[in-house]
Amino acid sequence: MEDKEYLEETKDRDEGGKAVSEEAGKTPVKDDDEYEKICYVCRRPESKTGPMVTMGGMNLCHDCMQKAFDSVTQGGFDLSKIQNMPYMNLNLSEFGNLTNQDVEIPKKQKIKKRTPEAKKPEFDLKDIPAPHVIKQRLDEYVIGQEQAKKVISVAVYNHYKRVFLVDSDKRDEEGNVQIEKSNILMIGPTGSGKTYLVKTLAKLLDVPLAIADATSLTEAGYIGDDIESVVSKLLAAADNDVDRAQRGIIFIDEIDKIAKKKNTNSRDVSGESVQQELLKLLEGSNVEVPVGSNQKNALTPMTTVSTDNILFICGGAFPDLEDIIKERLTNKSSIGFAAELKDKFDKDPNILGHVMNEDLRKFGMIPEFLGRLPITVTLQSLTKELLVRILKEPRNAILKQYEKLLELDEVKLVFEDDALEWIAEQAMKKETGARALRSIIEDFMLDIMYEIPKDPEIGSVVITRAYLDKNGGPLIRMRGYH
């Protein structure tokens, strides 16, 4: 079994082609070789402290070692005088008794080594999918929102072409043209597919994705998550690989919750101040982020991440934004034949498509923040027809999931068209978009999923509108029935 701990090497051979020695041809394989050493006192990685000293399985940087020797010269070796020392009452003679388990740092707090020779760009130009290819893949998962998918496909394509130019150092060849970041602001009602679009996008591009919630973000120094926590989540999604994280996607949801608070006498620690602090991330800067934690403290390793090539997508429902847009549109002309009717836009399903920056500023977003989100994407409310398509067309549609579950019991599940329309009608009443579909289906499928496994002779189940209206039961056919 000991051979599993060694990696056979064929390069270390003499001129005769024989191995130099039996042991020389074997090299121990260590899982920690790909991670940086971290000082067990100050928790800084080796890339920031320089070479470290290893004592009894503990890695100590030179600064902390110097503090330890200074404490010796002042009389007695007292580790409790060293700030942040994990082992307060440990004597120098006890270092040798420490085991790896005693001093082990969790892997989620370790940082992968950054090799200087690994300068190859993450994407080759020919490997970046074209906009029409991105949209075709999005069509397999997301129904409707054609304009939004087109805008996002072009924006993402241009963003990663920019990343390629930066990585390959070709930005100075074409007359010093520098391509600016194309961060995206997504506006749409709840359940219209904002988060789902971003998840599908990250899966298609095979890049790390971090989804953060703006409601938990607060100004530095207050209870809540610091702004850098969104970058920490991306670093964790990239398995603490800084190079890979710097080409990822960060989706900040509920961005409308950090709008400026109106008519408040208290300090706005989760509104305009958060927008101000997000500016540096959106535009691109080097930020110090904690590794393996959302909070900065003495025992958390820190590393530097550049946000220059990170694509930021901000999404929000922006409730009552429709009223602000309607007010602007109807105030264009208030009298005469050219006057806009007050109710002209009340039933416009694409009212959000008329949004302008002045509407968002009136909502509470600051101009500097909107300026760093140059691309605005609006998603429409889902109609009854779209909800029916969402039920059955996507690759992982809800109906296909239930069909697969019953297929494992060798039972065929069928939904009549009238039943699908009934489900869509009920979802429309809930006004929560596609999220309502699953809760409705879970409700009436409960009895079926409970009763079907009782009888092994059941071959198929047909869900009818009469069953959903509670005017009858599902149509059940036994095996062998034609």
Tab-separated table of C-alpha atoms in Angstrom:
chain	number	residue	atom	x	y	z
A	1	MET	CA	0.000	0.000	0.000
A	2	GLU	CA	3.002	2.304	0.531
A	3	ASP	CA	3.515	2.539	-3.246
A	4	LYS	CA	0.380	4.661	-3.493
A	5	GLU	CA	2.217	7.410	-1.618
A	6	TYR	CA	4.875	7.678	-4.272
A	7	LEU	CA	4.871	8.883	-7.866
A	8	GLU	CA	7.040	6.882	-10.279
A	9	GLU	CA	9.452	9.133	-12.145
A	10	THR	CA	11.235	8.042	-15.323
A	11	LYS	CA	13.401	11.119	-15.864
A	12	ASP	CA	16.004	10.479	-13.114
A	13	ARG	CA	18.032	7.879	-14.965
A	14	ASP	CA	21.726	7.667	-15.693
A	15	GLU	CA	23.280	7.528	-19.171
A	16	GLY	CA	22.800	3.762	-19.320
A	17	GLY	CA	19.056	4.139	-18.978
A	18	LYS	CA	18.926	2.608	-15.511
A	19	ALA	CA	17.404	4.277	-12.517
A	20	VAL	CA	19.991	5.992	-10.317
A	21	SER	CA	18.564	4.241	-7.255
A	22	GLU	CA	15.405	2.468	-6.294
A	23	GLU	CA	14.375	5.242	-3.903
A	24	ALA	CA	15.546	8.064	-6.192
A	25	GLY	CA	12.903	7.140	-8.736
A	26	LYS	CA	10.123	7.760	-6.238
A	27	THR	CA	8.927	11.115	-5.001
A	28	PRO	CA	6.445	11.557	-2.203
A	29	VAL	CA	3.171	13.061	-3.355
A	30	LYS	CA	1.901	15.786	-1.056
A	31	ASP	CA	-1.554	17.237	-1.419
A	32	ASP	CA	-0.326	20.492	0.136
A	33	ASP	CA	2.274	21.170	-2.574
A	34	GLU	CA	-0.246	23.233	-4.538
A	35	TYR	CA	-1.057	25.463	-1.551
A	36	GLU	CA	0.984	28.287	-0.057
A	37	LYS	CA	2.403	28.040	3.452
A	38	ILE	CA	0.538	30.187	5.975
A	39	CYS	CA	2.057	31.607	9.156
A	40	TYR	CA	0.321	30.114	12.191
A	41	VAL	CA	0.641	33.371	14.147
A	42	CYS	CA	-0.202	36.237	11.775
A	43	ARG	CA	-1.956	34.040	9.169
A	44	ARG	CA	-0.260	35.741	6.210
A	45	PRO	CA	0.597	33.584	3.172
A	46	GLU	CA	4.164	32.945	2.057
A	47	SER	CA	3.714	35.206	-0.996
A	48	LYS	CA	3.447	38.199	1.376
A	49	THR	CA	5.862	37.234	4.168
A	50	GLY	CA	8.690	35.603	2.227
A	51	PRO	CA	10.248	32.214	3.128
A	52	MET	CA	8.990	30.663	6.359
A	53	VAL	CA	10.532	28.573	9.120
A	54	THR	CA	8.871	25.227	9.902
A	55	MET	CA	8.995	24.072	13.523
A	56	GLY	CA	7.171	20.969	14.647
A	57	GLY	CA	4.806	21.143	11.690
A	58	MET	CA	4.095	24.869	12.277
A	59	ASN	CA	5.034	27.452	9.661
A	60	LEU	CA	6.262	30.759	11.125
A	61	CYS	CA	7.226	33.879	9.194
A	62	HIS	CA	10.399	35.817	9.994
A	63	ASP	CA	8.478	38.721	11.555
A	64	CYS	CA	6.769	36.449	14.077
A	65	MET	CA	10.005	34.567	14.752
A	66	GLN	CA	11.737	37.896	15.479
A	67	LYS	CA	8.992	38.809	17.951
A	68	ALA	CA	9.473	35.424	19.604
A	69	PHE	CA	13.237	35.950	19.966
A	70	ASP	CA	12.647	39.477	21.287
A	71	SER	CA	10.442	38.040	24.022
A	72	VAL	CA	13.283	35.636	24.947
A	73	THR	CA	15.802	38.461	25.375
A	74	GLN	CA	13.384	40.315	27.656
A	75	GLY	CA	13.418	37.446	30.115
A	76	GLY	CA	11.842	34.047	29.689
A	77	PHE	CA	10.172	32.636	26.641
A	78	ASP	CA	6.529	33.647	26.981
A	79	LEU	CA	4.470	33.002	23.852
A	80	SER	CA	1.480	34.740	25.416
A	81	LYS	CA	3.231	38.062	24.688
A	82	ILE	CA	3.064	37.390	20.966
A	83	GLN	CA	-0.082	38.851	19.443
A	84	ASN	CA	-2.538	36.309	17.944
A	85	MET	CA	-0.501	33.315	19.084
A	86	PRO	CA	-2.850	30.295	18.935
A	87	TYR	CA	-1.049	28.367	21.723
A	88	MET	CA	-0.774	30.764	24.654
A	89	ASN	CA	0.838	28.512	27.273
A	90	LEU	CA	3.018	26.422	25.003
A	91	ASN	CA	6.702	26.060	25.938
A	92	LEU	CA	9.464	25.934	23.351
A	93	SER	CA	10.308	22.376	24.400
A	94	GLU	CA	6.787	21.266	23.491
A	95	PHE	CA	7.055	22.243	19.800
A	96	GLY	CA	8.305	18.779	18.945
A	97	ASN	CA	5.249	17.129	20.473
A	98	LEU	CA	2.812	18.924	18.181
A	99	THR	CA	1.110	16.790	15.542
A	100	ASN	CA	-0.156	17.925	12.142
A	101	GLN	CA	-3.723	17.675	13.447
A	102	ASP	CA	-2.893	20.111	16.264
A	103	VAL	CA	-1.659	22.851	13.940
A	104	GLU	CA	-3.575	22.072	10.763
A	105	ILE	CA	-5.185	25.041	8.987
A	106	PRO	CA	-8.493	24.206	7.232
A	107	LYS	CA	-8.074	23.683	3.503
A	108	LYS	CA	-10.753	26.281	2.751
A	109	GLN	CA	-8.380	28.891	4.252
A	110	LYS	CA	-5.379	27.818	2.173
A	111	ILE	CA	-4.404	29.718	-0.967
A	112	LYS	CA	-3.270	27.955	-4.115
A	113	LYS	CA	0.226	28.816	-5.289
A	114	ARG	CA	0.505	31.185	-8.231
A	115	THR	CA	3.190	29.915	-10.587
A	116	PRO	CA	4.974	32.653	-12.586
A	117	GLU	CA	5.136	30.485	-15.698
A	118	ALA	CA	1.377	30.043	-15.768
A	119	LYS	CA	0.792	33.151	-17.877
A	120	LYS	CA	-1.331	31.377	-20.465
A	121	PRO	CA	-4.697	33.118	-20.881
A	122	GLU	CA	-7.739	31.387	-19.426
A	123	PHE	CA	-9.494	31.690	-22.802
A	124	ASP	CA	-8.059	31.357	-26.249
A	125	LEU	CA	-9.807	33.663	-28.705
A	126	LYS	CA	-11.166	30.789	-30.753
A	127	ASP	CA	-12.530	29.144	-27.606
A	128	ILE	CA	-14.722	32.113	-26.659
A	129	PRO	CA	-18.251	31.175	-27.780
A	130	ALA	CA	-19.829	33.631	-30.222
A	131	PRO	CA	-22.957	35.541	-29.150
A	132	HIS	CA	-25.314	33.377	-31.205
A	133	VAL	CA	-23.818	30.244	-29.646
A	134	ILE	CA	-24.256	31.670	-26.134
A	135	LYS	CA	-27.878	32.563	-26.900
A	136	GLN	CA	-28.601	29.109	-28.340
A	137	ARG	CA	-27.367	27.512	-25.131
A	138	LEU	CA	-29.387	29.944	-23.024
A	139	ASP	CA	-32.474	29.071	-25.105
A	140	GLU	CA	-32.167	25.463	-23.929
A	141	TYR	CA	-32.702	26.517	-20.319
A	142	VAL	CA	-34.457	29.917	-20.339
A	143	ILE	CA	-37.795	30.461	-22.085
A	144	GLY	CA	-38.661	33.913	-23.399
A	145	GLN	CA	-36.654	37.077	-22.589
A	146	GLU	CA	-35.249	37.091	-26.137
A	147	GLN	CA	-33.918	40.663	-26.016
A	148	ALA	CA	-32.322	40.131	-22.609
A	149	LYS	CA	-30.551	36.971	-23.760
A	150	LYS	CA	-29.262	38.754	-26.867
A	151	VAL	CA	-27.900	41.720	-24.891
A	152	ILE	CA	-26.251	39.480	-22.293
A	153	SER	CA	-24.686	37.240	-24.960
A	154	VAL	CA	-23.041	40.201	-26.723
A	155	ALA	CA	-21.908	41.801	-23.440
A	156	VAL	CA	-20.317	38.598	-22.153
A	157	TYR	CA	-18.648	37.903	-25.509
A	158	ASN	CA	-17.093	41.389	-25.572
A	159	HIS	CA	-16.040	41.115	-21.925
A	160	TYR	CA	-14.072	37.918	-22.413
A	161	LYS	CA	-12.498	39.249	-25.605
A	162	ARG	CA	-11.267	42.088	-23.387
A	163	VAL	CA	-9.907	39.532	-20.901
A	164	PHE	CA	-8.116	37.753	-23.736
A	165	LEU	CA	-6.488	40.988	-24.909
A	166	VAL	CA	-5.312	41.823	-21.384
A	167	ASP	CA	-3.942	38.313	-20.779
A	168	SER	CA	-2.114	38.128	-24.095
A	169	ASP	CA	-0.670	41.661	-23.724
A	170	LYS	CA	-2.046	42.708	-27.116
A	171	ARG	CA	-3.781	45.856	-25.936
A	172	ASP	CA	-0.923	48.126	-27.070
A	173	GLU	CA	-0.682	46.788	-30.607
A	174	GLU	CA	-3.817	48.461	-31.960
A	175	GLY	CA	-3.073	52.100	-31.263
A	176	ASN	CA	-3.327	51.793	-27.467
A	177	VAL	CA	-7.057	51.026	-27.593
A	178	GLN	CA	-8.257	49.885	-24.189
A	179	ILE	CA	-11.628	48.188	-23.943
A	180	GLU	CA	-13.668	49.243	-20.928
A	181	LYS	CA	-15.522	46.807	-18.691
A	182	SER	CA	-19.099	46.042	-19.668
A	183	ASN	CA	-20.791	45.328	-16.336
A	184	ILE	CA	-24.516	44.570	-16.557
A	185	LEU	CA	-27.571	45.797	-14.649
A	186	MET	CA	-30.548	43.425	-14.870
A	187	ILE	CA	-34.011	44.769	-14.049
A	188	GLY	CA	-37.013	42.477	-13.925
A	189	PRO	CA	-39.871	41.323	-11.708
A	190	THR	CA	-39.368	38.450	-9.281
A	191	GLY	CA	-39.397	35.027	-10.912
A	192	SER	CA	-38.553	36.343	-14.389
A	193	GLY	CA	-35.242	34.458	-14.581
A	194	LYS	CA	-32.479	36.902	-13.553
A	195	THR	CA	-30.533	34.509	-11.309
A	196	TYR	CA	-31.257	31.551	-13.575
A	197	LEU	CA	-29.792	33.383	-16.583
A	198	VAL	CA	-26.549	34.083	-14.709
A	199	LYS	CA	-26.229	30.511	-13.405
A	200	THR	CA	-26.713	29.129	-16.904
A	201	LEU	CA	-24.180	31.620	-18.259
A	202	ALA	CA	-21.468	30.600	-15.773
A	203	LYS	CA	-22.115	26.926	-16.485
A	204	LEU	CA	-21.791	27.535	-20.225
A	205	LEU	CA	-18.516	29.455	-19.920
A	206	ASP	CA	-17.109	27.153	-17.209
A	207	VAL	CA	-16.004	30.056	-15.022
A	208	PRO	CA	-16.408	30.440	-11.250
A	209	LEU	CA	-19.603	32.186	-10.187
A	210	ALA	CA	-20.413	33.900	-6.897
A	211	ILE	CA	-23.961	34.955	-6.043
A	212	ALA	CA	-24.124	37.590	-3.324
A	213	ASP	CA	-27.101	39.278	-1.694
A	214	ALA	CA	-26.913	43.051	-1.450
A	215	THR	CA	-29.324	43.114	1.507
A	216	SER	CA	-26.588	41.847	3.854
A	217	LEU	CA	-23.952	44.363	2.717
A	218	THR	CA	-23.193	47.266	5.054
A	219	GLU	CA	-20.682	50.066	5.299
A	220	ALA	CA	-17.293	49.038	6.711
A	221	GLY	CA	-17.325	48.930	10.500
A	222	TYR	CA	-20.976	47.963	10.921
A	223	ILE	CA	-22.596	44.596	11.602
A	224	GLY	CA	-23.097	42.737	8.319
A	225	ASP	CA	-20.943	41.728	5.386
A	226	ASP	CA	-18.176	44.019	4.146
A	227	ILE	CA	-18.092	44.861	0.445
A	228	GLU	CA	-15.057	42.575	-0.052
A	229	SER	CA	-17.157	39.582	1.018
A	230	VAL	CA	-18.560	39.279	-2.518
A	231	VAL	CA	-15.005	38.748	-3.814
A	232	SER	CA	-14.338	36.235	-1.001
A	233	LYS	CA	-17.286	34.156	-2.228
A	234	LEU	CA	-15.875	34.168	-5.764
A	235	LEU	CA	-12.461	33.086	-4.455
A	236	ALA	CA	-14.107	30.197	-2.601
A	237	ALA	CA	-16.015	29.209	-5.765
A	238	ALA	CA	-12.651	29.085	-7.588
A	239	ASP	CA	-11.169	26.751	-4.920
A	240	ASN	CA	-8.938	29.594	-3.655
A	241	ASP	CA	-7.263	29.869	-7.067
A	242	VAL	CA	-6.695	33.628	-7.398
A	243	ASP	CA	-5.916	33.535	-11.139
A	244	ARG	CA	-9.126	31.673	-11.919
A	245	ALA	CA	-11.206	33.875	-9.616
A	246	GLN	CA	-9.968	37.004	-11.395
A	247	ARG	CA	-11.782	35.853	-14.539
A	248	GLY	CA	-15.049	34.871	-12.895
A	249	ILE	CA	-18.534	36.357	-12.632
A	250	ILE	CA	-20.046	38.016	-9.562
A	251	PHE	CA	-23.831	38.342	-9.463
A	252	ILE	CA	-25.094	40.782	-6.837
A	253	ASP	CA	-28.802	40.126	-6.344
A	254	GLU	CA	-31.353	42.444	-4.727
A	255	ILE	CA	-29.289	45.440	-5.826
A	256	ASP	CA	-32.362	47.659	-5.495
A	257	LYS	CA	-32.210	47.186	-1.704
A	258	ILE	CA	-29.133	49.456	-1.467
A	259	ALA	CA	-30.955	52.458	-2.923
A	260	LYS	CA	-30.703	55.700	-0.984
A	261	LYS	CA	-33.122	55.732	1.916
A	262	LYS	CA	-35.657	58.534	1.734
A	263	ASN	CA	-36.852	60.603	4.706
A	264	THR	CA	-34.629	58.955	7.291
A	265	ASN	CA	-32.880	60.578	10.240
A	266	SER	CA	-30.557	57.630	10.972
A	267	ARG	CA	-27.247	56.898	9.275
A	268	ASP	CA	-27.729	55.094	5.951
A	269	VAL	CA	-25.201	52.260	6.444
A	270	SER	CA	-26.775	49.852	3.929
A	271	GLY	CA	-27.840	52.276	1.211
A	272	GLU	CA	-25.868	55.010	-0.511
A	273	SER	CA	-22.675	54.208	1.431
A	274	VAL	CA	-22.699	50.647	0.055
A	275	GLN	CA	-23.090	51.996	-3.480
A	276	GLN	CA	-20.088	54.259	-2.895
A	277	GLU	CA	-17.919	51.372	-1.690
A	278	LEU	CA	-18.975	49.160	-4.591
A	279	LEU	CA	-17.598	51.680	-7.086
A	280	LYS	CA	-13.990	50.507	-6.680
A	281	LEU	CA	-14.959	46.868	-7.249
A	282	LEU	CA	-17.073	47.565	-10.329
A	283	GLU	CA	-14.435	49.707	-12.010
A	284	GLY	CA	-11.518	47.450	-11.143
A	285	SER	CA	-9.066	47.547	-8.252
A	286	ASN	CA	-6.847	45.378	-6.069
A	287	VAL	CA	-8.652	44.436	-2.868
A	288	GLU	CA	-7.506	42.538	0.222
A	289	VAL	CA	-10.001	39.783	0.922
A	290	PRO	CA	-10.190	37.167	3.705
A	291	VAL	CA	-9.762	33.554	2.599
A	292	GLY	CA	-12.371	31.048	3.752
A	293	SER	CA	-14.394	33.614	5.675
A	294	ASN	CA	-16.579	36.660	5.132
A	295	GLN	CA	-15.116	38.478	8.125
A	296	LYS	CA	-11.645	39.939	8.574
A	297	ASN	CA	-9.940	38.920	11.796
A	298	ALA	CA	-6.514	38.100	13.131
A	299	LEU	CA	-6.734	34.365	12.423
A	300	THR	CA	-8.003	34.625	8.832
A	301	PRO	CA	-5.448	34.578	5.971
A	302	MET	CA	-5.688	37.489	3.539
A	303	THR	CA	-4.856	37.643	-0.151
A	304	THR	CA	-5.023	40.246	-2.914
A	305	VAL	CA	-7.511	39.867	-5.769
A	306	SER	CA	-7.768	42.147	-8.797
A	307	THR	CA	-11.314	42.889	-9.996
A	308	ASP	CA	-10.198	44.340	-13.352
A	309	ASN	CA	-11.329	41.265	-15.303
A	310	ILE	CA	-14.237	40.164	-13.102
A	311	LEU	CA	-17.630	40.576	-14.778
A	312	PHE	CA	-20.148	42.125	-12.393
A	313	ILE	CA	-23.852	41.538	-13.013
A	314	CYS	CA	-26.260	43.347	-10.696
A	315	GLY	CA	-29.913	42.325	-10.604
A	316	GLY	CA	-32.997	43.569	-8.837
A	317	ALA	CA	-36.784	43.667	-9.041
A	318	PHE	CA	-36.930	47.446	-8.426
A	319	PRO	CA	-40.523	47.531	-7.116
A	320	ASP	CA	-42.494	50.680	-7.944
A	321	LEU	CA	-40.022	51.554	-10.708
A	322	GLU	CA	-42.907	51.131	-13.168
A	323	ASP	CA	-44.734	54.017	-11.483
A	324	ILE	CA	-41.674	56.257	-11.837
A	325	ILE	CA	-41.402	55.392	-15.551
A	326	LYS	CA	-45.132	55.991	-16.121
A	327	GLU	CA	-44.916	59.359	-14.386
A	328	ARG	CA	-42.069	60.453	-16.652
A	329	LEU	CA	-43.757	59.212	-19.821
A	330	THR	CA	-47.129	60.813	-19.080
A	331	ASN	CA	-45.547	64.150	-18.131
A	332	LYS	CA	-44.150	64.731	-21.604
A	333	SER	CA	-47.232	66.681	-22.613
A	334	SER	CA	-50.020	67.418	-20.207
A	335	ILE	CA	-52.478	69.315	-22.402
A	336	GLY	CA	-53.664	69.411	-26.010
A	337	PHE	CA	-53.965	66.808	-28.733
A	338	ALA	CA	-50.423	65.489	-28.125
A	339	ALA	CA	-51.069	64.771	-24.457
A	340	GLU	CA	-50.401	61.225	-23.231
A	341	LEU	CA	-53.390	59.472	-21.706
A	342	LYS	CA	-52.891	58.769	-18.009
A	343	ASP	CA	-53.765	55.096	-18.437
A	344	LYS	CA	-51.910	54.551	-21.706
A	345	PHE	CA	-49.044	52.622	-20.080
A	346	ASP	CA	-51.038	50.890	-17.341
A	347	LYS	CA	-51.358	47.657	-19.312
A	348	ASP	CA	-48.022	47.847	-21.129
A	349	PRO	CA	-46.281	44.497	-20.393
A	350	ASN	CA	-42.911	45.964	-21.397
A	351	ILE	CA	-43.064	49.123	-19.317
A	352	LEU	CA	-39.623	48.381	-17.844
A	353	GLY	CA	-38.199	48.500	-21.371
A	354	HIS	CA	-38.655	52.306	-21.284
A	355	VAL	CA	-36.374	52.717	-18.258
A	356	MET	CA	-33.727	55.452	-18.299
A	357	ASN	CA	-30.970	56.425	-15.894
A	358	GLU	CA	-33.018	59.323	-14.575
A	359	ASP	CA	-35.710	56.841	-13.467
A	360	LEU	CA	-33.123	54.790	-11.574
A	361	ARG	CA	-31.665	57.935	-9.987
A	362	LYS	CA	-35.131	58.899	-8.812
A	363	PHE	CA	-35.486	55.390	-7.396
A	364	GLY	CA	-32.376	55.965	-5.271
A	365	MET	CA	-29.333	54.800	-7.247
A	366	ILE	CA	-26.435	57.270	-7.379
A	367	PRO	CA	-25.138	58.436	-10.810
A	368	GLU	CA	-21.580	57.154	-10.174
A	369	PHE	CA	-22.916	53.658	-9.527
A	370	LEU	CA	-25.077	53.621	-12.665
A	371	GLY	CA	-22.131	54.906	-14.714
A	372	ARG	CA	-20.182	51.750	-13.889
A	373	LEU	CA	-23.053	49.545	-15.108
A	374	PRO	CA	-23.206	50.683	-18.740
A	375	ILE	CA	-25.416	47.842	-19.989
A	376	THR	CA	-29.014	47.741	-18.767
A	377	VAL	CA	-31.094	44.612	-19.414
A	378	THR	CA	-34.818	44.525	-18.697
A	379	LEU	CA	-36.782	41.300	-18.304
A	380	GLN	CA	-40.488	41.123	-19.006
A	381	SER	CA	-43.179	39.693	-16.776
A	382	LEU	CA	-44.066	36.120	-17.729
A	383	THR	CA	-47.323	35.557	-19.596
A	384	LYS	CA	-49.549	32.510	-19.353
A	385	GLU	CA	-48.176	31.131	-22.639
A	386	LEU	CA	-44.569	31.523	-21.431
A	387	LEU	CA	-45.363	29.783	-18.145
A	388	VAL	CA	-46.785	26.782	-20.045
A	389	ARG	CA	-43.609	26.622	-22.125
A	390	ILE	CA	-41.455	26.908	-18.996
A	391	LEU	CA	-43.254	23.866	-17.590
A	392	LYS	CA	-42.300	21.537	-20.428
A	393	GLU	CA	-39.627	22.965	-22.788
A	394	PRO	CA	-36.379	23.699	-20.873
A	395	ARG	CA	-33.772	20.960	-20.623
A	396	ASN	CA	-34.430	20.588	-16.894
A	397	ALA	CA	-38.109	21.548	-16.940
A	398	ILE	CA	-40.180	20.840	-13.828
A	399	LEU	CA	-42.367	18.296	-15.610
A	400	LYS	CA	-39.318	16.457	-16.925
A	401	GLN	CA	-38.008	16.194	-13.362
A	402	TYR	CA	-41.223	14.548	-12.141
A	403	GLU	CA	-41.352	12.305	-15.203
A	404	LYS	CA	-37.835	11.128	-14.352
A	405	LEU	CA	-38.767	10.503	-10.705
A	406	LEU	CA	-41.726	8.292	-11.642
A	407	GLU	CA	-39.743	6.663	-14.420
A	408	LEU	CA	-37.513	5.193	-11.720
A	409	ASP	CA	-40.668	3.473	-10.423
A	410	GLU	CA	-41.384	2.324	-14.022
A	411	VAL	CA	-44.439	4.586	-14.176
A	412	LYS	CA	-45.140	6.961	-17.069
A	413	LEU	CA	-46.368	10.437	-16.115
A	414	VAL	CA	-48.438	12.453	-18.609
A	415	PHE	CA	-49.852	15.988	-18.271
A	416	GLU	CA	-52.800	17.039	-20.434
A	417	ASP	CA	-52.608	20.437	-22.120
A	418	ASP	CA	-55.633	21.686	-20.185
A	419	ALA	CA	-53.880	20.771	-16.949
A	420	LEU	CA	-50.797	22.792	-17.921
A	421	GLU	CA	-52.959	25.825	-18.638
A	422	TRP	CA	-54.613	25.471	-15.232
A	423	ILE	CA	-51.184	25.430	-13.547
A	424	ALA	CA	-50.114	28.538	-15.482
A	425	GLU	CA	-53.331	30.356	-14.526
A	426	GLN	CA	-52.773	29.629	-10.840
A	427	ALA	CA	-49.153	30.785	-11.097
A	428	MET	CA	-50.280	34.079	-12.644
A	429	LYS	CA	-52.482	34.731	-9.624
A	430	LYS	CA	-49.560	34.341	-7.220
A	431	GLU	CA	-47.557	37.041	-9.080
A	432	THR	CA	-44.204	35.465	-8.223
A	433	GLY	CA	-43.257	34.414	-11.747
A	434	ALA	CA	-41.834	30.987	-12.489
A	435	ARG	CA	-41.184	30.338	-8.784
A	436	ALA	CA	-44.914	29.753	-8.300
A	437	LEU	CA	-44.932	26.776	-10.696
A	438	ARG	CA	-42.987	24.414	-8.466
A	439	SER	CA	-45.031	25.182	-5.341
A	440	ILE	CA	-48.280	24.506	-7.242
A	441	ILE	CA	-47.021	21.235	-8.717
A	442	GLU	CA	-45.571	20.085	-5.396
A	443	ASP	CA	-48.987	20.572	-3.826
A	444	PHE	CA	-51.069	18.356	-6.119
A	445	MET	CA	-48.277	15.848	-6.832
A	446	LEU	CA	-47.881	15.002	-3.132
A	447	ASP	CA	-50.674	12.393	-3.044
A	448	ILE	CA	-49.581	10.891	-6.357
A	449	MET	CA	-45.945	10.499	-5.268
A	450	TYR	CA	-47.186	8.933	-2.015
A	451	GLU	CA	-49.749	6.494	-3.462
A	452	ILE	CA	-48.088	5.309	-6.695
A	453	PRO	CA	-45.278	3.221	-5.098
A	454	LYS	CA	-47.931	1.251	-3.149
A	455	ASP	CA	-49.177	-0.576	-6.249
A	456	PRO	CA	-46.494	-2.096	-8.497
A	457	GLU	CA	-49.109	-2.801	-11.194
A	458	ILE	CA	-49.632	0.864	-12.069
A	459	GLY	CA	-48.162	1.629	-15.500
A	460	SER	CA	-49.061	5.269	-16.167
A	461	VAL	CA	-50.680	8.311	-14.576
A	462	VAL	CA	-52.399	11.084	-16.555
A	463	ILE	CA	-52.899	14.436	-14.804
A	464	THR	CA	-56.194	15.981	-15.949
A	465	ARG	CA	-57.725	19.395	-15.374
A	466	ALA	CA	-60.633	17.740	-13.566
A	467	TYR	CA	-58.177	16.350	-10.983
A	468	LEU	CA	-56.602	19.783	-10.505
A	469	ASP	CA	-60.042	21.371	-10.107
A	470	LYS	CA	-60.819	18.700	-7.483
A	471	ASN	CA	-63.661	17.362	-9.637
A	472	GLY	CA	-62.136	13.936	-10.083
A	473	GLY	CA	-58.952	11.933	-9.795
A	474	PRO	CA	-55.958	11.343	-12.064
A	475	LEU	CA	-56.358	8.832	-14.901
A	476	ILE	CA	-54.468	5.707	-13.807
A	477	ARG	CA	-53.703	2.861	-16.211
A	478	MET	CA	-52.383	-0.521	-15.163
A	479	ARG	CA	-49.485	-2.310	-16.789
A	480	GLY	CA	-50.293	-4.092	-20.044
A	481	TYR	CA	-53.149	-1.666	-20.814
A	482	HIS	CA	-53.245	-0.419	-24.410
